[in-house]
């Protein structure tokens, strides 16, 4: 039981199990693991409820079946991600409110408003780019990567590159101070 | 295959939920739902994310190609369209470094109490809505077909045997892991 309640597992063990989970998803559901289209679907649900006329005219949400504002396999997958992370966090006592994480605090400062503003902007950019590219770190990164798709590996390479450049420019901590964890 | 599929007939939403549950649990156990872990990967100080992703790709890919060879599964390739993938990937990478989560892990982080993760999820929904608004223009400019190559895999592109490629990728990955364990060893808990 110690294994199940541990806060962290070896990254290799986690990677191996995610790989096996991909077999299961392909085999029993004929689906790759992916997340970002579910966000488009959720946005469609919200827009349909909040501004039905505007939604009715929206070309993107009507371009493919997978954006239709009703739950599907992938949308349930994302609900499951929340539930699974919650379960894992609960049994390993690893749930605590966090507004300004360690690395942000030491690199940028303790302002909660600033952190929340940039989290929002980051979220907008992350999903805008993912929808343009047709996938995110799950759909392109893991599922596309394991299928040896040239486009998915291109996505992995370019997003890793711009992410690395951005992080190295934005988060400048003093080298001597390693982030204290636990 | 047929028996499992028929057993699951009409229960695919539950299958998605269960697979998501395990995925969410693994994202948490791997530390992928932690801002500091993801950002420190981008700062090249903690290689957890890379280790998880490459192991998942290697194990997942060899298994999927083996299952495909046995006729048990089919591939689901996204079309390779270099224009939007390069632009979208670049924007997405910048966003991920600022938010500190990928979309799946962002959802998982909220379950772990991340308030800024929740704001990030709201941002992602706005981002999806904003993309939907921009979509007709991108369509008109033919941006979404720019440098489109259709479904394209490395074995086809390079004209080499899939298994030979997996041996090369596997060997390279194991070598990289050995190197990383010397330079940046996995933290013992």
Short mmCIF file of N, CA, C and O in Angstrom, two decimals, chain A residues 51-158:
data_model
loop_
_atom_site.label_atom_id
_atom_site.label_comp_id
_atom_site.label_asym_id
_atom_site.label_seq_id
_atom_site.Cartn_x
_atom_site.Cartn_y
_atom_site.Cartn_z
N UNK A 51 -24.39 32.28 -25.20
CA UNK A 51 -24.68 33.09 -26.38
C UNK A 51 -25.10 32.18 -27.53
O UNK A 51 -24.34 31.96 -28.47
N UNK A 52 -26.33 31.64 -27.45
CA UNK A 52 -26.75 30.64 -28.43
C UNK A 52 -26.71 31.10 -29.89
O UNK A 52 -26.34 30.32 -30.77
N UNK A 53 -27.04 32.39 -30.14
CA UNK A 53 -27.02 32.88 -31.54
C UNK A 53 -25.59 32.89 -32.07
O UNK A 53 -25.34 32.51 -33.21
N UNK A 54 -24.70 33.37 -31.21
CA UNK A 54 -23.29 33.43 -31.61
C UNK A 54 -22.75 32.02 -31.85
O UNK A 54 -22.04 31.79 -32.81
N UNK A 55 -23.14 31.11 -30.98
CA UNK A 55 -22.69 29.72 -31.12
C UNK A 55 -23.19 29.13 -32.43
O UNK A 55 -22.45 28.44 -33.14
N UNK A 56 -24.44 29.42 -32.77
CA UNK A 56 -25.05 28.85 -33.98
C UNK A 56 -24.28 29.24 -35.24
O UNK A 56 -24.26 28.51 -36.22
N UNK A 57 -23.65 30.44 -35.19
CA UNK A 57 -22.91 30.92 -36.36
C UNK A 57 -21.45 30.49 -36.36
O UNK A 57 -20.72 30.77 -37.32
N UNK A 58 -21.03 29.88 -35.24
CA UNK A 58 -19.60 29.57 -35.12
C UNK A 58 -19.17 28.46 -36.07
O UNK A 58 -19.66 27.33 -36.00
N UNK A 59 -18.24 28.80 -36.96
CA UNK A 59 -17.82 27.83 -37.98
C UNK A 59 -16.96 26.72 -37.39
O UNK A 59 -17.05 25.56 -37.79
N UNK A 60 -16.12 27.09 -36.44
CA UNK A 60 -15.18 26.10 -35.87
C UNK A 60 -15.91 25.01 -35.10
O UNK A 60 -15.68 23.82 -35.34
N UNK A 61 -16.80 25.42 -34.21
CA UNK A 61 -17.49 24.44 -33.39
C UNK A 61 -18.39 23.52 -34.22
O UNK A 61 -18.76 22.44 -33.78
N UNK A 62 -18.74 23.95 -35.43
CA UNK A 62 -19.56 23.11 -36.30
C UNK A 62 -18.73 22.41 -37.38
O UNK A 62 -19.26 21.74 -38.24
N UNK A 63 -17.39 22.59 -37.31
CA UNK A 63 -16.54 22.02 -38.37
C UNK A 63 -16.33 20.52 -38.20
O UNK A 63 -16.13 19.81 -39.16
N UNK A 64 -16.36 20.05 -36.96
CA UNK A 64 -16.13 18.63 -36.72
C UNK A 64 -17.02 18.11 -35.61
O UNK A 64 -17.33 18.83 -34.66
N UNK A 65 -17.39 16.86 -35.74
CA UNK A 65 -18.25 16.20 -34.77
C UNK A 65 -17.68 16.29 -33.35
O UNK A 65 -18.42 16.41 -32.37
N UNK A 66 -16.34 16.23 -33.25
CA UNK A 66 -15.73 16.17 -31.91
C UNK A 66 -15.88 17.46 -31.09
O UNK A 66 -15.59 17.46 -29.91
N UNK A 67 -16.35 18.55 -31.71
CA UNK A 67 -16.58 19.78 -30.96
C UNK A 67 -18.04 19.96 -30.55
O UNK A 67 -18.39 20.94 -29.90
N UNK A 68 -18.90 19.03 -30.95
CA UNK A 68 -20.32 19.12 -30.61
C UNK A 68 -20.47 19.20 -29.09
O UNK A 68 -19.78 18.50 -28.36
N UNK A 69 -21.37 20.08 -28.62
CA UNK A 69 -21.43 20.36 -27.17
C UNK A 69 -22.11 19.27 -26.34
O UNK A 69 -22.96 19.56 -25.51
N UNK A 70 -21.74 18.04 -26.56
CA UNK A 70 -22.22 16.93 -25.72
C UNK A 70 -21.02 16.07 -25.32
O UNK A 70 -20.07 15.95 -26.08
N UNK A 71 -21.04 15.50 -24.10
CA UNK A 71 -19.89 14.71 -23.65
C UNK A 71 -19.59 13.55 -24.59
O UNK A 71 -20.51 12.89 -25.08
N UNK A 72 -18.33 13.33 -24.86
CA UNK A 72 -17.90 12.15 -25.63
C UNK A 72 -16.78 11.46 -24.86
O UNK A 72 -16.46 11.85 -23.73
N UNK A 73 -16.18 10.47 -25.49
CA UNK A 73 -15.12 9.69 -24.84
C UNK A 73 -14.02 10.59 -24.29
O UNK A 73 -13.62 10.46 -23.14
N UNK A 74 -13.53 11.49 -25.13
CA UNK A 74 -12.39 12.31 -24.73
C UNK A 74 -12.74 13.30 -23.62
O UNK A 74 -11.93 13.59 -22.75
N UNK A 75 -13.97 13.80 -23.66
CA UNK A 75 -14.41 14.74 -22.64
C UNK A 75 -14.49 14.01 -21.28
O UNK A 75 -14.08 14.54 -20.25
N UNK A 76 -14.97 12.76 -21.34
CA UNK A 76 -15.03 11.94 -20.12
C UNK A 76 -13.62 11.61 -19.63
O UNK A 76 -13.38 11.48 -18.43
N UNK A 77 -12.70 11.46 -20.59
CA UNK A 77 -11.30 11.21 -20.23
C UNK A 77 -10.78 12.35 -19.36
O UNK A 77 -10.12 12.13 -18.33
N UNK A 78 -11.09 13.59 -19.75
CA UNK A 78 -10.61 14.75 -19.00
C UNK A 78 -11.28 14.83 -17.62
O UNK A 78 -10.63 15.16 -16.63
N UNK A 79 -12.56 14.48 -17.55
CA UNK A 79 -13.25 14.39 -16.25
C UNK A 79 -12.53 13.35 -15.38
O UNK A 79 -12.26 13.56 -14.20
N UNK A 80 -12.18 12.23 -16.01
CA UNK A 80 -11.46 11.17 -15.31
C UNK A 80 -10.09 11.63 -14.82
O UNK A 80 -9.67 11.24 -13.73
N UNK A 81 -9.41 12.45 -15.62
CA UNK A 81 -8.10 12.97 -15.20
C UNK A 81 -8.24 13.73 -13.89
O UNK A 81 -7.46 13.55 -12.95
N UNK A 82 -9.28 14.57 -13.81
CA UNK A 82 -9.52 15.33 -12.58
C UNK A 82 -9.76 14.37 -11.40
O UNK A 82 -9.13 14.49 -10.35
N UNK A 83 -10.63 13.40 -11.63
CA UNK A 83 -10.98 12.46 -10.55
C UNK A 83 -9.75 11.64 -10.13
O UNK A 83 -9.51 11.44 -8.93
N UNK A 84 -8.98 11.17 -11.09
CA UNK A 84 -7.81 10.35 -10.78
C UNK A 84 -6.74 11.13 -10.04
O UNK A 84 -6.13 10.63 -9.09
N UNK A 85 -6.51 12.38 -10.47
CA UNK A 85 -5.52 13.22 -9.79
C UNK A 85 -6.00 13.54 -8.37
O UNK A 85 -5.21 13.59 -7.43
N UNK A 86 -7.31 13.73 -8.23
CA UNK A 86 -7.88 14.00 -6.90
C UNK A 86 -7.71 12.79 -5.99
O UNK A 86 -7.25 12.91 -4.84
N UNK A 87 -8.03 11.61 -6.51
CA UNK A 87 -7.88 10.36 -5.74
C UNK A 87 -6.43 10.17 -5.31
O UNK A 87 -6.13 9.94 -4.13
N UNK A 88 -5.52 10.32 -6.27
CA UNK A 88 -4.10 10.14 -5.98
C UNK A 88 -3.61 11.16 -4.95
O UNK A 88 -2.85 10.85 -4.04
N UNK A 89 -4.06 12.41 -5.11
CA UNK A 89 -3.68 13.46 -4.16
C UNK A 89 -4.21 13.19 -2.76
O UNK A 89 -3.52 13.39 -1.76
N UNK A 90 -5.45 12.69 -2.68
CA UNK A 90 -6.05 12.41 -1.38
C UNK A 90 -5.33 11.28 -0.66
O UNK A 90 -4.98 11.42 0.51
N UNK A 91 -5.11 10.16 -1.36
CA UNK A 91 -4.51 9.01 -0.67
C UNK A 91 -3.04 9.25 -0.33
O UNK A 91 -2.51 8.62 0.57
N UNK A 92 -2.41 10.18 -1.03
CA UNK A 92 -1.00 10.45 -0.67
C UNK A 92 -0.88 11.77 0.11
O UNK A 92 0.22 12.27 0.30
N UNK A 93 -2.00 12.31 0.56
CA UNK A 93 -2.02 13.55 1.34
C UNK A 93 -1.18 14.64 0.65
O UNK A 93 -0.28 15.24 1.24
N UNK A 94 -1.48 14.85 -0.62
CA UNK A 94 -0.70 15.81 -1.39
C UNK A 94 -1.62 16.85 -2.02
O UNK A 94 -1.51 17.19 -3.19
N UNK A 95 -2.57 17.34 -1.23
CA UNK A 95 -3.46 18.38 -1.72
C UNK A 95 -3.31 19.60 -0.83
O UNK A 95 -3.51 19.53 0.38
N UNK A 96 -2.88 20.69 -1.43
CA UNK A 96 -2.83 21.94 -0.67
C UNK A 96 -3.01 23.11 -1.62
O UNK A 96 -2.55 23.07 -2.77
N UNK A 97 -3.70 24.16 -1.14
CA UNK A 97 -3.92 25.31 -2.02
C UNK A 97 -2.59 25.93 -2.44
O UNK A 97 -1.69 26.07 -1.60
N UNK A 98 -2.49 26.27 -3.69
CA UNK A 98 -1.27 26.91 -4.18
C UNK A 98 -1.68 28.04 -5.11
O UNK A 98 -2.43 27.82 -6.06
N UNK A 99 -1.19 29.24 -4.82
CA UNK A 99 -1.48 30.37 -5.72
C UNK A 99 -0.19 30.80 -6.40
O UNK A 99 -0.14 30.97 -7.61
N UNK A 100 0.87 30.97 -5.61
CA UNK A 100 2.16 31.34 -6.18
C UNK A 100 3.15 30.20 -5.91
O UNK A 100 3.59 30.01 -4.79
N UNK A 101 3.48 29.41 -6.95
CA UNK A 101 4.39 28.28 -6.71
C UNK A 101 5.83 28.75 -6.46
O UNK A 101 6.20 29.89 -6.77
N UNK A 102 6.60 27.83 -5.86
CA UNK A 102 7.97 28.10 -5.44
C UNK A 102 8.85 28.78 -6.51
O UNK A 102 9.44 29.83 -6.28
N UNK A 103 8.90 28.17 -7.68
CA UNK A 103 9.80 28.68 -8.72
C UNK A 103 9.37 30.07 -9.19
O UNK A 103 10.20 30.94 -9.45
N UNK A 104 8.05 30.29 -9.26
CA UNK A 104 7.55 31.61 -9.65
C UNK A 104 7.94 32.64 -8.58
O UNK A 104 8.39 33.74 -8.89
N UNK A 105 7.77 32.25 -7.30
CA UNK A 105 8.05 33.18 -6.20
C UNK A 105 9.52 33.58 -6.19
O UNK A 105 9.85 34.75 -6.09
N UNK A 106 10.40 32.60 -6.35
CA UNK A 106 11.83 32.95 -6.28
C UNK A 106 12.31 33.65 -7.55
O UNK A 106 13.27 34.40 -7.52
N UNK A 107 11.62 33.43 -8.67
CA UNK A 107 12.06 34.07 -9.90
C UNK A 107 11.40 35.40 -10.17
O UNK A 107 12.02 36.32 -10.72
N UNK A 108 10.13 35.55 -9.75
CA UNK A 108 9.37 36.73 -10.14
C UNK A 108 8.84 37.52 -8.95
O UNK A 108 8.90 38.74 -8.93
N UNK A 109 8.35 36.83 -7.93
CA UNK A 109 7.88 37.55 -6.75
C UNK A 109 6.65 36.90 -6.15
O UNK A 109 6.14 35.92 -6.67
N UNK A 110 6.17 37.50 -5.04
CA UNK A 110 5.08 36.85 -4.32
C UNK A 110 3.69 37.37 -4.70
O UNK A 110 2.69 36.94 -4.10
N UNK A 111 3.61 38.29 -5.64
CA UNK A 111 2.30 38.85 -5.99
C UNK A 111 1.36 37.79 -6.56
O UNK A 111 1.65 37.18 -7.61
N UNK A 112 0.24 37.58 -5.87
CA UNK A 112 -0.75 36.59 -6.33
C UNK A 112 -1.43 37.08 -7.60
O UNK A 112 -1.66 36.31 -8.53
N UNK A 113 -1.73 38.39 -7.65
CA UNK A 113 -2.44 38.94 -8.81
C UNK A 113 -1.62 38.75 -10.08
O UNK A 113 -2.15 38.37 -11.13
N UNK A 114 -0.33 39.00 -9.96
CA UNK A 114 0.55 38.87 -11.13
C UNK A 114 0.62 37.41 -11.60
O UNK A 114 0.55 37.12 -12.79
N UNK A 115 0.72 36.48 -10.62
CA UNK A 115 0.78 35.06 -10.97
C UNK A 115 -0.51 34.62 -11.67
O UNK A 115 -0.49 33.92 -12.68
N UNK A 116 -1.64 35.05 -11.11
CA UNK A 116 -2.93 34.63 -11.68
C UNK A 116 -3.12 35.23 -13.07
O UNK A 116 -3.62 34.56 -13.98
N UNK A 117 -2.69 36.47 -13.25
CA UNK A 117 -2.80 37.11 -14.57
C UNK A 117 -2.02 36.32 -15.62
O UNK A 117 -2.53 36.01 -16.70
N UNK A 118 -0.78 35.95 -15.26
CA UNK A 118 0.05 35.24 -16.23
C UNK A 118 -0.39 33.79 -16.43
O UNK A 118 -0.20 33.23 -17.50
N UNK A 119 -0.97 33.21 -15.38
CA UNK A 119 -1.52 31.86 -15.54
C UNK A 119 -2.66 31.90 -16.56
O UNK A 119 -2.79 31.03 -17.42
N UNK A 120 -3.46 32.96 -16.48
CA UNK A 120 -4.58 33.11 -17.42
C UNK A 120 -4.06 33.31 -18.85
O UNK A 120 -4.48 32.62 -19.78
N UNK A 121 -3.12 34.24 -18.99
CA UNK A 121 -2.55 34.52 -20.32
C UNK A 121 -1.88 33.26 -20.88
O UNK A 121 -2.05 32.91 -22.05
N UNK A 122 -1.15 32.57 -20.01
CA UNK A 122 -0.49 31.33 -20.43
C UNK A 122 -1.50 30.30 -20.90
O UNK A 122 -1.30 29.63 -21.91
N UNK A 123 -2.61 30.18 -20.17
CA UNK A 123 -3.66 29.23 -20.54
C UNK A 123 -4.27 29.56 -21.90
O UNK A 123 -4.49 28.67 -22.73
N UNK A 124 -4.51 30.86 -22.14
CA UNK A 124 -5.07 31.30 -23.43
C UNK A 124 -4.11 30.91 -24.56
O UNK A 124 -4.52 30.29 -25.55
N UNK A 125 -2.83 31.25 -24.39
CA UNK A 125 -1.84 30.96 -25.44
C UNK A 125 -1.69 29.46 -25.65
O UNK A 125 -1.65 28.97 -26.79
N UNK A 126 -1.62 28.72 -24.54
CA UNK A 126 -1.45 27.26 -24.62
C UNK A 126 -2.56 26.62 -25.45
O UNK A 126 -2.29 25.81 -26.35
N UNK A 127 -3.81 27.00 -25.17
CA UNK A 127 -4.91 26.35 -25.87
C UNK A 127 -5.11 26.90 -27.28
O UNK A 127 -5.42 26.14 -28.20
N UNK A 128 -4.89 28.20 -27.47
CA UNK A 128 -4.99 28.77 -28.82
C UNK A 128 -3.99 28.05 -29.75
O UNK A 128 -4.35 27.59 -30.84
N UNK A 129 -2.76 27.92 -29.27
CA UNK A 129 -1.72 27.25 -30.07
C UNK A 129 -2.01 25.79 -30.28
O UNK A 129 -1.83 25.25 -31.38
N UNK A 130 -2.51 25.13 -29.23
CA UNK A 130 -2.80 23.70 -29.34
C UNK A 130 -3.92 23.44 -30.35
O UNK A 130 -3.85 22.50 -31.14
N UNK A 131 -4.94 24.29 -30.35
CA UNK A 131 -6.03 24.10 -31.31
C UNK A 131 -5.56 24.37 -32.73
O UNK A 131 -5.97 23.72 -33.68
N UNK A 132 -4.67 25.36 -32.87
CA UNK A 132 -4.13 25.63 -34.21
C UNK A 132 -3.31 24.44 -34.70
O UNK A 132 -3.45 24.01 -35.85
N UNK A 133 -2.49 23.89 -33.82
CA UNK A 133 -1.62 22.77 -34.19
C UNK A 133 -2.41 21.47 -34.28
O UNK A 133 -1.94 20.50 -34.87
N UNK A 134 -3.60 21.44 -33.69
CA UNK A 134 -4.42 20.24 -33.73
C UNK A 134 -4.13 19.24 -32.63
O UNK A 134 -4.47 18.06 -32.74
N UNK A 135 -3.49 19.70 -31.56
CA UNK A 135 -3.22 18.78 -30.45
C UNK A 135 -2.33 19.42 -29.40
O UNK A 135 -1.77 20.49 -29.63
N UNK A 136 -2.20 18.75 -28.25
CA UNK A 136 -1.40 19.29 -27.15
C UNK A 136 -0.32 18.28 -26.77
O UNK A 136 0.02 17.41 -27.56
N UNK A 137 0.18 18.39 -25.56
CA UNK A 137 1.25 17.49 -25.10
C UNK A 137 0.78 16.03 -25.04
O UNK A 137 1.58 15.12 -25.18
N UNK A 138 -0.52 15.81 -24.87
CA UNK A 138 -1.04 14.44 -24.87
C UNK A 138 -1.30 13.95 -26.29
O UNK A 138 -0.75 12.94 -26.72
N UNK A 139 -2.15 14.68 -27.02
CA UNK A 139 -2.58 14.23 -28.34
C UNK A 139 -1.46 14.19 -29.37
O UNK A 139 -1.31 13.22 -30.11
N UNK A 140 -0.68 15.28 -29.43
CA UNK A 140 0.47 15.29 -30.32
C UNK A 140 1.67 14.63 -29.64
O UNK A 140 2.30 13.74 -30.19
N UNK A 141 1.96 15.11 -28.42
CA UNK A 141 3.18 14.71 -27.74
C UNK A 141 3.28 13.22 -27.51
O UNK A 141 4.16 12.56 -28.06
N UNK A 142 2.38 12.67 -26.71
CA UNK A 142 2.46 11.25 -26.39
C UNK A 142 1.84 10.40 -27.51
O UNK A 142 2.51 9.57 -28.10
N UNK A 143 0.56 10.65 -27.84
CA UNK A 143 -0.13 9.76 -28.79
C UNK A 143 0.44 9.89 -30.20
O UNK A 143 0.64 8.88 -30.88
N UNK A 144 0.70 11.12 -30.65
CA UNK A 144 1.29 11.30 -31.97
C UNK A 144 2.73 10.83 -32.00
O UNK A 144 3.18 10.22 -32.96
N UNK A 145 3.44 11.11 -30.91
CA UNK A 145 4.84 10.70 -30.82
C UNK A 145 4.99 9.19 -30.92
O UNK A 145 5.84 8.69 -31.64
N UNK A 146 4.15 8.46 -30.19
CA UNK A 146 4.29 7.00 -30.17
C UNK A 146 3.86 6.37 -31.49
O UNK A 146 4.25 5.24 -31.80
N UNK A 147 3.08 7.12 -32.29
CA UNK A 147 2.72 6.60 -33.61
C UNK A 147 3.75 7.01 -34.67
O UNK A 147 3.57 6.78 -35.85
N UNK A 148 4.81 7.67 -34.20
CA UNK A 148 5.91 8.10 -35.07
C UNK A 148 5.45 9.09 -36.14
O UNK A 148 5.98 9.11 -37.25
N UNK A 149 4.46 9.93 -35.78
CA UNK A 149 3.97 10.94 -36.71
C UNK A 149 4.99 12.09 -36.83
O UNK A 149 5.46 12.63 -35.83
N UNK A 150 5.31 12.44 -38.07
CA UNK A 150 6.28 13.51 -38.32
C UNK A 150 5.76 14.84 -37.78
O UNK A 150 6.48 15.58 -37.12
N UNK A 151 4.48 15.13 -38.02
CA UNK A 151 3.90 16.38 -37.54
C UNK A 151 3.90 16.46 -36.02
O UNK A 151 4.19 17.51 -35.44
N UNK A 152 3.59 15.36 -35.36
CA UNK A 152 3.54 15.36 -33.90
C UNK A 152 4.93 15.57 -33.29
O UNK A 152 5.09 16.30 -32.31
N UNK A 153 5.95 14.96 -33.89
CA UNK A 153 7.32 15.18 -33.41
C UNK A 153 7.76 16.61 -33.68
O UNK A 153 8.52 17.19 -32.89
N UNK A 154 7.25 17.19 -34.77
CA UNK A 154 7.55 18.60 -35.05
C UNK A 154 6.94 19.47 -33.97
O UNK A 154 7.58 20.39 -33.45
N UNK A 155 5.70 19.16 -33.58
CA UNK A 155 5.02 19.89 -32.51
C UNK A 155 5.83 19.78 -31.21
O UNK A 155 6.09 20.77 -30.54
N UNK A 156 6.23 18.54 -30.89
CA UNK A 156 7.01 18.31 -29.66
C UNK A 156 8.29 19.15 -29.66
O UNK A 156 8.61 19.82 -28.68
N UNK A 157 8.99 19.12 -30.78
CA UNK A 157 10.26 19.85 -30.87
C UNK A 157 10.08 21.34 -30.74
O UNK A 157 10.76 21.99 -29.93
N UNK A 158 9.13 21.90 -31.50
CA UNK A 158 8.99 23.36 -31.51
C UNK A 158 8.41 23.87 -30.19
O UNK A 158 8.84 24.90 -29.65
#
